XYZ file of N, CA and C in Angstrom:
807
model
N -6.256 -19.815 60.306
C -5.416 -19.601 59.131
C -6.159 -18.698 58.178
N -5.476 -17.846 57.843
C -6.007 -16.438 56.704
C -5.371 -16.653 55.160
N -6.175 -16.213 54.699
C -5.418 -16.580 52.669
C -5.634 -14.645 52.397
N -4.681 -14.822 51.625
C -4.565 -13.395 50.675
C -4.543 -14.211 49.440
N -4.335 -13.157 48.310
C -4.126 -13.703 47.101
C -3.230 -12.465 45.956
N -2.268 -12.821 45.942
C -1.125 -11.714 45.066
C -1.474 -11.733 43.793
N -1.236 -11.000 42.849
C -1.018 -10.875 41.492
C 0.582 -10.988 41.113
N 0.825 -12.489 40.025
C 2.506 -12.395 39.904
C 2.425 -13.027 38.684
N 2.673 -12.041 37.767
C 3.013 -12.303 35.861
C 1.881 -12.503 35.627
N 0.687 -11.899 36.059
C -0.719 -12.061 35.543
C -1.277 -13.834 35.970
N -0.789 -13.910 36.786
C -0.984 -15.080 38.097
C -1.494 -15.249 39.128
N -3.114 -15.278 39.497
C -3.363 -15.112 41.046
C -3.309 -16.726 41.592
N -2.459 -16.362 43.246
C -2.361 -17.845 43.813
C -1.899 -17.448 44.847
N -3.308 -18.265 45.383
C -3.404 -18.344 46.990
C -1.708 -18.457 47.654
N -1.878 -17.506 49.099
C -0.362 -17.488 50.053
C -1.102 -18.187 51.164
N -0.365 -18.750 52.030
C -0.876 -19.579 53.102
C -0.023 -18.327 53.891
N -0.684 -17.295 55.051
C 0.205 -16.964 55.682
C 0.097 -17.153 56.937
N 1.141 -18.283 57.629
C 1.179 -18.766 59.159
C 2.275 -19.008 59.386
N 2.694 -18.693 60.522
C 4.324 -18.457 60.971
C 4.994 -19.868 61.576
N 3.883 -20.921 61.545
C 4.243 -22.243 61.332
C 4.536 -22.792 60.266
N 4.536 -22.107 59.062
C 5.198 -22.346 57.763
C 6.683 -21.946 57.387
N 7.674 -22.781 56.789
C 8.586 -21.839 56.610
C 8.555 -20.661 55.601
N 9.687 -19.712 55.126
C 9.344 -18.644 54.530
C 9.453 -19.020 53.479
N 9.880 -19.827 52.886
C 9.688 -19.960 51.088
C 8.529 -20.111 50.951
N 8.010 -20.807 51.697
C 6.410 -21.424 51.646
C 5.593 -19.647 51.214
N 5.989 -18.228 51.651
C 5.309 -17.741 51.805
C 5.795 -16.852 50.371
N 6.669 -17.197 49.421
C 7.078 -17.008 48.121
C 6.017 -17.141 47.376
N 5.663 -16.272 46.301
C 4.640 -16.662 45.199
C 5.389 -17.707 43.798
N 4.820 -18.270 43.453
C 5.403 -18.979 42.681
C 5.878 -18.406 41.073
N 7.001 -18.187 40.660
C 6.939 -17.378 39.325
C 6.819 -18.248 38.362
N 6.414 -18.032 36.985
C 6.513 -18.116 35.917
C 7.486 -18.910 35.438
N 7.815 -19.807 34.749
C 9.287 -19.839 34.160
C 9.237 -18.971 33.248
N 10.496 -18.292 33.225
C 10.983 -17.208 32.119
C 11.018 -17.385 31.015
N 10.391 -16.768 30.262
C 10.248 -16.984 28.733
C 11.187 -17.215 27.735
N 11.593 -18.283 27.087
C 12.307 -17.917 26.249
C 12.297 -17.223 25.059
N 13.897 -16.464 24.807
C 13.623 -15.406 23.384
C 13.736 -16.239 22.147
N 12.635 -15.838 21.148
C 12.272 -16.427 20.179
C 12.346 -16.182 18.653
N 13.634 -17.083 18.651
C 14.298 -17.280 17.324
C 13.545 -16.485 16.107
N 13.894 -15.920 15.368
C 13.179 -15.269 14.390
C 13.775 -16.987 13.045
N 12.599 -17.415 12.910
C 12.862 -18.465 11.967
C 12.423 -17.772 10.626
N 13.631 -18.217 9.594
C 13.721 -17.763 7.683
C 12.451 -17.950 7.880
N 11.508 -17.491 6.510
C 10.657 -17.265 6.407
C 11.125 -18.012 4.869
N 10.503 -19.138 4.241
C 10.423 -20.042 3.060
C 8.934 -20.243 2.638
N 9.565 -20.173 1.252
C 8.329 -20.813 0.124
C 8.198 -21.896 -0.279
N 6.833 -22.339 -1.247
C 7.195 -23.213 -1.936
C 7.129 -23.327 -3.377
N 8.443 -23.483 -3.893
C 8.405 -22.814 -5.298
C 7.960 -24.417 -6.471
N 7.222 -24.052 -7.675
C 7.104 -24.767 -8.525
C 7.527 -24.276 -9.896
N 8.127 -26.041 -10.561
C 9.011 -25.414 -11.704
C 8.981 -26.090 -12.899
N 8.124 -26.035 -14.167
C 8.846 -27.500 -14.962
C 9.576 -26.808 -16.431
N 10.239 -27.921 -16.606
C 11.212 -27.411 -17.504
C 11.454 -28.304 -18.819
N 12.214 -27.803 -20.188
C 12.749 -28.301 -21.120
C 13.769 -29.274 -20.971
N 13.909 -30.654 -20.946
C 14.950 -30.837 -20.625
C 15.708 -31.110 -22.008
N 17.118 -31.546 -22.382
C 18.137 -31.337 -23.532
C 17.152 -32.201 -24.833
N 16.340 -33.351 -24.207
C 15.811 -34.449 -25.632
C 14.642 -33.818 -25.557
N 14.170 -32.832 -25.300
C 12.539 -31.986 -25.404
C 11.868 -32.670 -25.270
N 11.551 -33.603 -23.674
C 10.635 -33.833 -22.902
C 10.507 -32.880 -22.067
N 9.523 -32.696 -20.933
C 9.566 -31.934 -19.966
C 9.597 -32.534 -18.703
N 10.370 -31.908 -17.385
C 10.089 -32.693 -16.422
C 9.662 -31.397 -15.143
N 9.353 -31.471 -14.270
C 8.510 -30.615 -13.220
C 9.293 -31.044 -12.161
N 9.001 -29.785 -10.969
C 9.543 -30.133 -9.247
C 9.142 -29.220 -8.466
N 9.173 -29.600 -6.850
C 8.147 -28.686 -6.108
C 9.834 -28.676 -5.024
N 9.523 -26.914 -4.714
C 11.251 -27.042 -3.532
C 10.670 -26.161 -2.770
N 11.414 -26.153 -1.650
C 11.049 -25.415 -0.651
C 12.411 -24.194 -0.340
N 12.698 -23.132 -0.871
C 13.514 -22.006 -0.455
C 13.447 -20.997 -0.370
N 14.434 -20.345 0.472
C 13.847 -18.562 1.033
C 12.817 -18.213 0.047
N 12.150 -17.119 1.051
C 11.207 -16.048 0.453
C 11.714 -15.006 0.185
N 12.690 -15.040 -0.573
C 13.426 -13.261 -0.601
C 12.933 -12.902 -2.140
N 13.546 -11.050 -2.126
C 13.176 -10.932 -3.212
C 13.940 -11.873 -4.684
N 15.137 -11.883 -4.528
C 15.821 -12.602 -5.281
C 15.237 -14.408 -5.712
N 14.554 -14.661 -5.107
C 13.581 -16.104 -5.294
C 12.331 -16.040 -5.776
N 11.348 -14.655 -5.294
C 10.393 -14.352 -5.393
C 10.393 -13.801 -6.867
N 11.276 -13.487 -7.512
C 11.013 -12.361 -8.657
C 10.992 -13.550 -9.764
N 11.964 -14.642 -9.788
C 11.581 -15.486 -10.398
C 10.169 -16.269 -10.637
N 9.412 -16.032 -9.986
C 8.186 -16.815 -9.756
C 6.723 -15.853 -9.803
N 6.553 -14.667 -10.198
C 5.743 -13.871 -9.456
C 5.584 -12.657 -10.764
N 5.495 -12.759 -12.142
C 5.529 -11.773 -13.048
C 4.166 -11.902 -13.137
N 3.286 -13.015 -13.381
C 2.362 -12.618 -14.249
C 0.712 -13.556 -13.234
N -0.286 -13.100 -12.885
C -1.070 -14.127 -12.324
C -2.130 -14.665 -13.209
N -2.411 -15.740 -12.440
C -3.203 -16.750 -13.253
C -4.358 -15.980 -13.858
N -4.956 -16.329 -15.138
C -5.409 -15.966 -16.030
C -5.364 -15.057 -17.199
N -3.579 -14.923 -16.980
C -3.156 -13.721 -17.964
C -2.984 -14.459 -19.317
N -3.342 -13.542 -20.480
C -3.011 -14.823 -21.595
C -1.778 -14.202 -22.275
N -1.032 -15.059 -23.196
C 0.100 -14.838 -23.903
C -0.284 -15.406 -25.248
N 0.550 -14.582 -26.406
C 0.140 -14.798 -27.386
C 1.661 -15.543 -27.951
N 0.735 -17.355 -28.685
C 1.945 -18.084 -28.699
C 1.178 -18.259 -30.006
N 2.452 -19.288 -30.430
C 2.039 -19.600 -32.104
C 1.299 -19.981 -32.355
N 0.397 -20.586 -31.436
C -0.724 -21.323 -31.682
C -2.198 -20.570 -31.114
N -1.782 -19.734 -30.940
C -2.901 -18.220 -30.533
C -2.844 -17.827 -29.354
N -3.947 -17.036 -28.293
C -3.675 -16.885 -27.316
C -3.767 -18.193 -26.053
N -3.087 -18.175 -24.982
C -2.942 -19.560 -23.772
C -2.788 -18.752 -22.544
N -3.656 -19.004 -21.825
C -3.510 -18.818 -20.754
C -2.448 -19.007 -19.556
N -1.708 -18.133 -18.894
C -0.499 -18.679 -18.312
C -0.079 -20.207 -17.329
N -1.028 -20.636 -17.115
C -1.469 -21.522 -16.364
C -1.605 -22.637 -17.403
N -1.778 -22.062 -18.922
C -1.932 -23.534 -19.540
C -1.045 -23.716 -20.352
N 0.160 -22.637 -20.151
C 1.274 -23.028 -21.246
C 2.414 -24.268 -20.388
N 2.854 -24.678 -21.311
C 4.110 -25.495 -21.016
C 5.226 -25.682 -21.650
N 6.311 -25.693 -21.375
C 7.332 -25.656 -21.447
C 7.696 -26.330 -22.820
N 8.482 -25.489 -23.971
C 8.567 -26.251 -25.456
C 7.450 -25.332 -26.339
N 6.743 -24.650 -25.743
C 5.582 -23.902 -26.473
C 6.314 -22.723 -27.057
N 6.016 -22.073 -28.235
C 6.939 -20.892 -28.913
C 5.793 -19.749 -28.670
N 6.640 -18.809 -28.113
C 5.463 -17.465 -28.030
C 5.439 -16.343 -28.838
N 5.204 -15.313 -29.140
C 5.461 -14.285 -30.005
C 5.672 -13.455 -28.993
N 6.709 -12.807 -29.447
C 7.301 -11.818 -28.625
C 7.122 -10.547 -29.360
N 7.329 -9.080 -28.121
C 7.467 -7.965 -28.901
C 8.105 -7.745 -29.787
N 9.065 -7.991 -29.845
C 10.424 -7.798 -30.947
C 10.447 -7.985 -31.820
N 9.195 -8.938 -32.353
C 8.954 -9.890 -33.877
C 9.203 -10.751 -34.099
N 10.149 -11.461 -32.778
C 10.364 -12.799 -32.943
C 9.599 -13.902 -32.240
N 10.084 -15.000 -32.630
C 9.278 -16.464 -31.597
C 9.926 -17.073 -31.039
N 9.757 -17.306 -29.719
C 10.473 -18.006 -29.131
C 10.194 -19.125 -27.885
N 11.057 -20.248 -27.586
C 10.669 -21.065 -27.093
C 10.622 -21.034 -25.546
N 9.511 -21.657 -25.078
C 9.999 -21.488 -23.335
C 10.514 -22.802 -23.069
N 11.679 -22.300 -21.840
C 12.041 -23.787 -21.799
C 11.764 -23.887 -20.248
N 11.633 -22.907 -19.548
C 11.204 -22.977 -18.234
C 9.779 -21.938 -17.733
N 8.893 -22.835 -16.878
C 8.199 -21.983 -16.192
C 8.402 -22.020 -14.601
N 8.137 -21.354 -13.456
C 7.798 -21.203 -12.280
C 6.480 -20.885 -11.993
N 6.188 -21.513 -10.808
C 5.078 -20.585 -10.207
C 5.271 -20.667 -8.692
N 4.409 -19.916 -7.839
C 4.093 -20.003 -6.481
C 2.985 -19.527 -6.198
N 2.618 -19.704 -5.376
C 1.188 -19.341 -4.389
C 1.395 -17.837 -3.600
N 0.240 -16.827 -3.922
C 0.870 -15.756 -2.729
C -0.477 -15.787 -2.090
N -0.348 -15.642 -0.498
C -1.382 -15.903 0.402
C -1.558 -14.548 1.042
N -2.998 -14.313 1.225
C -3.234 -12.704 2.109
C -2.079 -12.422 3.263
N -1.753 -11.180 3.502
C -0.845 -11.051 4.166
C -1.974 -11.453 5.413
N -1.510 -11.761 7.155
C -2.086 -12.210 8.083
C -1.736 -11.191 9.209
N -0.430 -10.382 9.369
C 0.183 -9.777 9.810
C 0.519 -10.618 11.491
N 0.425 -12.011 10.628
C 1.219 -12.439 12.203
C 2.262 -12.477 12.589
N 3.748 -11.992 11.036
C 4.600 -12.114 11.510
C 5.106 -10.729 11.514
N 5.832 -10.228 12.182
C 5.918 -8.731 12.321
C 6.912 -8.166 11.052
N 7.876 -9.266 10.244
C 8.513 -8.905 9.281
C 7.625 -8.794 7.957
N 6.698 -9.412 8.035
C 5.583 -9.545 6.935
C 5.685 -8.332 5.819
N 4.866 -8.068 5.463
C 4.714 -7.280 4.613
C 3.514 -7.531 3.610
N 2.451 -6.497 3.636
C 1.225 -6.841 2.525
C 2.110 -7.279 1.182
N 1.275 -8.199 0.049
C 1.281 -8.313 -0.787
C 0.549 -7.699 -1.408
N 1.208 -7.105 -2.542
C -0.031 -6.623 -3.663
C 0.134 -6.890 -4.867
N -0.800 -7.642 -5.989
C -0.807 -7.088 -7.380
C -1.029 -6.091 -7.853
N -0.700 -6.049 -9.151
C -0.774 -4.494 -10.348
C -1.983 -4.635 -10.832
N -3.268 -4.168 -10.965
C -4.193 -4.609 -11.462
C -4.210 -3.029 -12.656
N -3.852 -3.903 -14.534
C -4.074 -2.376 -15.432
C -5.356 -2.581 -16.074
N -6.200 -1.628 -16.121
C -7.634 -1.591 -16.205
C -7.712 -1.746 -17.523
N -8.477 -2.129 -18.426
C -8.580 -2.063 -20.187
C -8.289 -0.520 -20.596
N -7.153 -0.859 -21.798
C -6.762 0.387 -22.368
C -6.095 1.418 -21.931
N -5.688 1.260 -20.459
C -5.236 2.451 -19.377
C -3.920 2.852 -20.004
N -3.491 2.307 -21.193
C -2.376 2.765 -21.983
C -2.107 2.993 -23.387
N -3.839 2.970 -23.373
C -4.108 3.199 -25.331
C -5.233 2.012 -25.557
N -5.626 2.439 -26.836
C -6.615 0.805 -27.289
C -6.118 0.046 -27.510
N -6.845 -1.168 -26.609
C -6.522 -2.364 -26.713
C -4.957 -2.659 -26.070
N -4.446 -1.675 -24.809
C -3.395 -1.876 -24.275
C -3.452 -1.697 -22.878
N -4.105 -2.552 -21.723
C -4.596 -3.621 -22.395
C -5.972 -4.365 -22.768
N -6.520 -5.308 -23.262
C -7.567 -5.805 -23.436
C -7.781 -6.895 -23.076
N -8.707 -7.450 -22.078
C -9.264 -6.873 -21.235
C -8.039 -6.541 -20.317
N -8.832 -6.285 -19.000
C -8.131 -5.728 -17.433
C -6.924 -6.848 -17.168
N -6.112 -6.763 -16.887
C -5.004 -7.552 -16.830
C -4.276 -7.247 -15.087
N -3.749 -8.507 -14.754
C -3.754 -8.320 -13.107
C -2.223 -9.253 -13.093
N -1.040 -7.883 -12.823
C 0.073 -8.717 -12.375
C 0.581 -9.074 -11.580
N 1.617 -9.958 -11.621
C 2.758 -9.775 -9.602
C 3.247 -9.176 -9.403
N 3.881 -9.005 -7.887
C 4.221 -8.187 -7.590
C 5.666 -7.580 -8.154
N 6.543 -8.681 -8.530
C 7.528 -8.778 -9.566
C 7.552 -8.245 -10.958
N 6.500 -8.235 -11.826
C 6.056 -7.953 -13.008
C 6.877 -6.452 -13.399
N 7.640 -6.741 -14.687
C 8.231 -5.402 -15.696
C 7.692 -5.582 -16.611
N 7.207 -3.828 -17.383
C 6.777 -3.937 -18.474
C 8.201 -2.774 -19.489
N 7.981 -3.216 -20.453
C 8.868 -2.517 -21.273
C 8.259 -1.002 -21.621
N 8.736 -0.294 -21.440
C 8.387 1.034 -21.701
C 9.418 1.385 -22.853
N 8.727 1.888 -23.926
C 8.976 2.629 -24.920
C 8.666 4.010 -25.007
N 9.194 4.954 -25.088
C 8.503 6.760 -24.932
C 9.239 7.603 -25.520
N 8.970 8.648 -25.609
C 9.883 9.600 -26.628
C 10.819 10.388 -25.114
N 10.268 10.256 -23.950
C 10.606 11.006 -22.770
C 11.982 10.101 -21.927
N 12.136 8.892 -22.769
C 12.690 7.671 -21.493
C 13.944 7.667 -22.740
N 14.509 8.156 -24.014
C 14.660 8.583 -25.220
C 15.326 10.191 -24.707
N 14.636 11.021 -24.428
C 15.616 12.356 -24.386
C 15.984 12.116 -22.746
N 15.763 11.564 -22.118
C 15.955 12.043 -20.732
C 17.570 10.866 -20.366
N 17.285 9.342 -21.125
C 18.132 8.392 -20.788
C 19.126 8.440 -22.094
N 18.713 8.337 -22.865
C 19.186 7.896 -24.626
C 18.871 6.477 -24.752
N 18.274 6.366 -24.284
C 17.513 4.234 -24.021
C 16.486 4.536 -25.124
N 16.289 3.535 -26.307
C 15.019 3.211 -26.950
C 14.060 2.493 -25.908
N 14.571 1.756 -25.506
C 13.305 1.034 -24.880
C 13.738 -0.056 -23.320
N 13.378 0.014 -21.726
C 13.939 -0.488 -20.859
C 12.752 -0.746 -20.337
N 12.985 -1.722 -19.453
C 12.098 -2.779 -18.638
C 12.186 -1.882 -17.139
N 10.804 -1.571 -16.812
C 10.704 -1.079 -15.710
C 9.455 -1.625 -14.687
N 9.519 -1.574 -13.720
C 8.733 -2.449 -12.608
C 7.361 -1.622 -13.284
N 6.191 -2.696 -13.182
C 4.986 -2.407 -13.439
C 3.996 -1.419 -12.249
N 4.160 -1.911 -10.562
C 3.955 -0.632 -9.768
C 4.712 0.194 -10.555
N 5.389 1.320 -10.677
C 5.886 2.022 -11.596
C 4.744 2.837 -12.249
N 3.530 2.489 -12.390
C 2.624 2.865 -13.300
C 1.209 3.250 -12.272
N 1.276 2.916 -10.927
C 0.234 2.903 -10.379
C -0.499 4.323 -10.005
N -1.533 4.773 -10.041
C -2.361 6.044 -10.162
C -3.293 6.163 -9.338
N -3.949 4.938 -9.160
C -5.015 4.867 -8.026
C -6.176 4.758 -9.028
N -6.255 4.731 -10.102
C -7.670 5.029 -10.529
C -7.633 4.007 -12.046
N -6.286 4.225 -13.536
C -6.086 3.345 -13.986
C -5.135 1.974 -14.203
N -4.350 2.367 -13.111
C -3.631 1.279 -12.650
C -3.705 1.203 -11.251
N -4.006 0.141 -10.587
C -4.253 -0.037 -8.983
C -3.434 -0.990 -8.387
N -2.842 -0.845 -7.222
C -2.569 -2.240 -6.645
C -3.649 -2.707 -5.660
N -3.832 -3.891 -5.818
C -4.812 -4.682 -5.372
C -4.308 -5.637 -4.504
N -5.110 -5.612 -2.957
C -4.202 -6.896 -2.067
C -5.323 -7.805 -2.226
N -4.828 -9.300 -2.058
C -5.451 -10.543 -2.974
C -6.059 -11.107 -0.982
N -7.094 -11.034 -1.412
C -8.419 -11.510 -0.173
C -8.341 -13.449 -0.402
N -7.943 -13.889 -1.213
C -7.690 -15.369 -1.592
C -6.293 -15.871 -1.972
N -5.820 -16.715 -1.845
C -4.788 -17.410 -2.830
C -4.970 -17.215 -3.983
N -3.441 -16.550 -4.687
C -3.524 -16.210 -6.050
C -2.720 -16.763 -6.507
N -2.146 -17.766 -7.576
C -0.899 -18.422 -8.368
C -0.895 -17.164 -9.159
N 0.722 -17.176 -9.520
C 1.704 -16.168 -10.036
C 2.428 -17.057 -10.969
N 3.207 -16.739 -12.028
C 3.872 -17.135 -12.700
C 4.948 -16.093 -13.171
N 5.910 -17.052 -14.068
C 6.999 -16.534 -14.718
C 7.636 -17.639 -15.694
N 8.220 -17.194 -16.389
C 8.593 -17.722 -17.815
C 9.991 -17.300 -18.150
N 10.821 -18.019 -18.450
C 12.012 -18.109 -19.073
C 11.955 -18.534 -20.719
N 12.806 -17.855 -21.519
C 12.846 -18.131 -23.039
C 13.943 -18.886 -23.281
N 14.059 -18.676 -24.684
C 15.436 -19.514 -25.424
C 16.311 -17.776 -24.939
N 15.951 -17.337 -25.334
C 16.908 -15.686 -25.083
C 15.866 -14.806 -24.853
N 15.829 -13.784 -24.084
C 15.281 -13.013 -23.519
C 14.567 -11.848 -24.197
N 13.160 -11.895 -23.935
C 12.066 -11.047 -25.217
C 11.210 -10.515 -24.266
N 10.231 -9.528 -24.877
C 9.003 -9.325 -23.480
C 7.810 -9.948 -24.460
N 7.167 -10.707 -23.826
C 6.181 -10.919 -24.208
C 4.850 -10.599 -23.899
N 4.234 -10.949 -25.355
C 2.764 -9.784 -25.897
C 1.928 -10.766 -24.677
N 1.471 -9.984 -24.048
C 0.251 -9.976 -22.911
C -1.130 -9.333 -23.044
N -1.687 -9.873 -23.488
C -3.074 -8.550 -23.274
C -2.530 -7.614 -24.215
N -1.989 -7.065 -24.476
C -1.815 -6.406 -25.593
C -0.618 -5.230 -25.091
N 0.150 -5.819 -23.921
C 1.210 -5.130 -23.449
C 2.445 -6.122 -23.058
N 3.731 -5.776 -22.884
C 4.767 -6.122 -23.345
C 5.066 -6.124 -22.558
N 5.245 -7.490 -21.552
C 5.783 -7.901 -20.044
C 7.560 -8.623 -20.377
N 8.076 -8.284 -19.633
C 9.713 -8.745 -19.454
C 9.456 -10.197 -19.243
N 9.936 -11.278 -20.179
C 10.517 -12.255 -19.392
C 11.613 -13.021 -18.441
N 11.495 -13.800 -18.152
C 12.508 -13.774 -16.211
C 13.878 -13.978 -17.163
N 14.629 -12.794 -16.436
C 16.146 -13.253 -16.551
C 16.946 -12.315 -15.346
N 17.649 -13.146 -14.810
C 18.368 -12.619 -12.929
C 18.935 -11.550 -12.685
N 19.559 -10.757 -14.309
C 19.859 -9.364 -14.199
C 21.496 -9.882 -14.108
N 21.951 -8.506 -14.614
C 23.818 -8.742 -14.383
C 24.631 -8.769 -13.487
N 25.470 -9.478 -13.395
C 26.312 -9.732 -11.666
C 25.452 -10.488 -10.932
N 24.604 -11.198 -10.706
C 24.034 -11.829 -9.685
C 24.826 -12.876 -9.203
N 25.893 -13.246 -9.651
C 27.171 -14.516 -9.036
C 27.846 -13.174 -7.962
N 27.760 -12.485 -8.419
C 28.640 -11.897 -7.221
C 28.081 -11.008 -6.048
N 26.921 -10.914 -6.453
C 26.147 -10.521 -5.411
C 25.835 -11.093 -4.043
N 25.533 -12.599 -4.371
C 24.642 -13.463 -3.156
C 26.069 -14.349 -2.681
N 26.117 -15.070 -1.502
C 27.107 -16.310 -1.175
C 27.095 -17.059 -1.998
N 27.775 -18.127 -2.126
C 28.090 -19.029 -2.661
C 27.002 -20.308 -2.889
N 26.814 -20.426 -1.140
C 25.446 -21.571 -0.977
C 24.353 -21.139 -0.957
N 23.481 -19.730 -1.168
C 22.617 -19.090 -1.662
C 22.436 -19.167 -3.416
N 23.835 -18.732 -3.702
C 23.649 -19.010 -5.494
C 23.441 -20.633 -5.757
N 23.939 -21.227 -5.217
C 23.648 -23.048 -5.535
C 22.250 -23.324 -5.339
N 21.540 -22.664 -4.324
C 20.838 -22.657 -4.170
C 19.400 -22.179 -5.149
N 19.552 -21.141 -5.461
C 19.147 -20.258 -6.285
C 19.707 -21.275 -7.869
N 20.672 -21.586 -8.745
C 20.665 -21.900 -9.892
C 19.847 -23.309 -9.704
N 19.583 -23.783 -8.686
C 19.284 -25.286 -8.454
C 17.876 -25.304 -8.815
N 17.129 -23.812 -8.563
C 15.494 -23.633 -9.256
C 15.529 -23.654 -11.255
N 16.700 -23.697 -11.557
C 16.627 -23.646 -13.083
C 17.288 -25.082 -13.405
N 16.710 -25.925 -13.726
C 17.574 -27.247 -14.018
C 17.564 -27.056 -15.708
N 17.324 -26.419 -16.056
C 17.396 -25.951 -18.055
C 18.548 -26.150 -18.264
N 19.269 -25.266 -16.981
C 21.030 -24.443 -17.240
C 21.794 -25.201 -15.971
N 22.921 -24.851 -16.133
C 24.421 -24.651 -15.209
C 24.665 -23.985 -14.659
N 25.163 -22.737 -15.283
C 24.868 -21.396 -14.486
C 24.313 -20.265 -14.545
N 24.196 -19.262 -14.119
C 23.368 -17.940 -14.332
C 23.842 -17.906 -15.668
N 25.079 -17.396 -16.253
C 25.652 -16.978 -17.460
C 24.367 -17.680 -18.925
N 24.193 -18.191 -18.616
C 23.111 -19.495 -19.580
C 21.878 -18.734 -19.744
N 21.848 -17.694 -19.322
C 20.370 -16.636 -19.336
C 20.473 -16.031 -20.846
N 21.662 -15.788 -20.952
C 22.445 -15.533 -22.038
C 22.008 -13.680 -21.524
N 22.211 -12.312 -22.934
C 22.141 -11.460 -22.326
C 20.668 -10.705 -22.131
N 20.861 -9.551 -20.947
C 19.295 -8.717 -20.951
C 19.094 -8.317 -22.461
N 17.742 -7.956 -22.789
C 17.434 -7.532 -23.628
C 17.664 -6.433 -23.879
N 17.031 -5.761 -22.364
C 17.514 -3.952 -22.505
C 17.264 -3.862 -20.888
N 18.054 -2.630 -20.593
C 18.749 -2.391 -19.297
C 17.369 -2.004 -18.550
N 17.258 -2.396 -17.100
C 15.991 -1.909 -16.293
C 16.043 -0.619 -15.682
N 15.436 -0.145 -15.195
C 15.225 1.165 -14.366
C 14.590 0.772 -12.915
N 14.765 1.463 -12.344
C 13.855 1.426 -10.345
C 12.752 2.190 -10.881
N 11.960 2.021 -9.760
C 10.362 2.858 -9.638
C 10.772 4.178 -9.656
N 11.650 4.330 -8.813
C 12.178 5.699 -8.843
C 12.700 6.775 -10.282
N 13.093 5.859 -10.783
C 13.861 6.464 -11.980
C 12.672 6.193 -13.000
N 11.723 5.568 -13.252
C 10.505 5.978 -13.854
C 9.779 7.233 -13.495
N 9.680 7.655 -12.383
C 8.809 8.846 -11.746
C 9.824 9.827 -12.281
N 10.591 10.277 -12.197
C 11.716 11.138 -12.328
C 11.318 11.585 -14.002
N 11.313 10.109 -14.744
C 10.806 10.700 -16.307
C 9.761 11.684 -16.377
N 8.834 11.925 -15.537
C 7.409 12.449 -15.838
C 7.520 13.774 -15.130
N 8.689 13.564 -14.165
C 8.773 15.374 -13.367
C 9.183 16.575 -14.742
């Protein structure tokens, strides 16, 4: 009796070949066939605490999509950014909900909700992935003391731009535009995070940008039409991260209208 040995699906295994065997016997054995593999949602886990109507606060941890529409809520500002509240500057991480902040505008106002989430190095194990990056603006990269010190945002993060150029080109005094928007390579950078970084975001009584470092970040509000944008059990989904409110409408209105990355670059051509 003689042995060979085949190669089958990256499989070597011995053949018995003798004509006293029957012929299946002399079949290599395959593989079972692979099954095709579900592309499973890709979910977060979002954290939230809030104002409730008798101004206690209460907190909750949920688990829903990772899209941008979930993500933007959660992801303006990262840990160690400070905000300037009535009671001086607080670190984002140490404010809570009921605290009054000073806003650009000149006014004060109350938060009644925060978010946060965790963003983890990209791994590139899943092929939809996508790097993460923060905005990292270097001290002053927009005047003195704008900002002071180096200030490091999410990937979500708008800052209000005021200019004499955003003025003749739009007729806008002043609009909220994505903070990449600003990136140069040298005084504004995006930076991909080698560790776990907490992110935050902040909801007001009505919608202000607030003084950061000594620059003027948008606070979270979902933008106009968003009921008619998403399904039905996506939006339930989605208002179910704000237990403050009822429905989107409860944001009450934008402050001032946003722009794309795109339509920032366009100002400077």
């Amino acid at each position: 009796m003689s042995y060979s040995h085949r190669v089958t699906a990256g499989l070597i295994e011995p053949v018995v070949e003798s004509p006293s065997l029957p012929s299946r016997a002399l079949r290599p054995k395959l593989p079972p066939a692979a099954r095709p593999q579900r592309a499973m949602p890709l979910t977060r886990r979002y954290e939230a605490s809030w104002l409730t109507p008798d101004g206690s606060v209460e907190s909750s941890t949920r688990i829903a999509p990772a899209t941008p529409l979930f993500e933007e809520a959660f992801s303006a500002l990262a840990r160690g950014a400070v905000i300037a509240t009535e009671d001086g500057p607080v670190a984002v991480e140490d404010l809570a909900p009921g605290q009054r902040v000073l806003t650009a505008e000149g006014r004060v106002e109350t938060v009644t909700w925060i978010g946060s989430m965790m963003i983890y190095p990209s791994t590139g194990a899943v092929m939809s992935e996508e790097p993460v990056t923060l905005t990292r603006i270097t001290a002053e990269a927009f005047g003195q003391g704008r900002p002071m010190p180096d200030l490091v945002l999410g990937p979500r993060a708008r800052l209000c731009l005021r200019d004499p150029r955003l003025r003749r080109v739009t007729g806008l005094e002043a609009a909220f535009v994505p903070a990449r928007a600003f990136v140069d390579g040298v005084s504004v950078i995006e930076v991909t995070p080698v560790s776990p970084v907490s992110v935050y975001h902040l909801v007001l009584e009505r919608q202000a940008s607030l003084r950061v470092a000594g620059l003027e970040v948008e606070s979270y509000h979902p933008g106009e039409g968003v009921e008619e944008m998403i399904d039905p059990r996506m939006l339930s989904l989605f208002v179910a991260q704000f237990p403050q409110i009822t429905r989107l409408r409860d944001f009450g209105p934008q402050l001032h209208p946003r722009l794309t990355r795109f339509e920032v670059e366009s100002l400077w051509d």
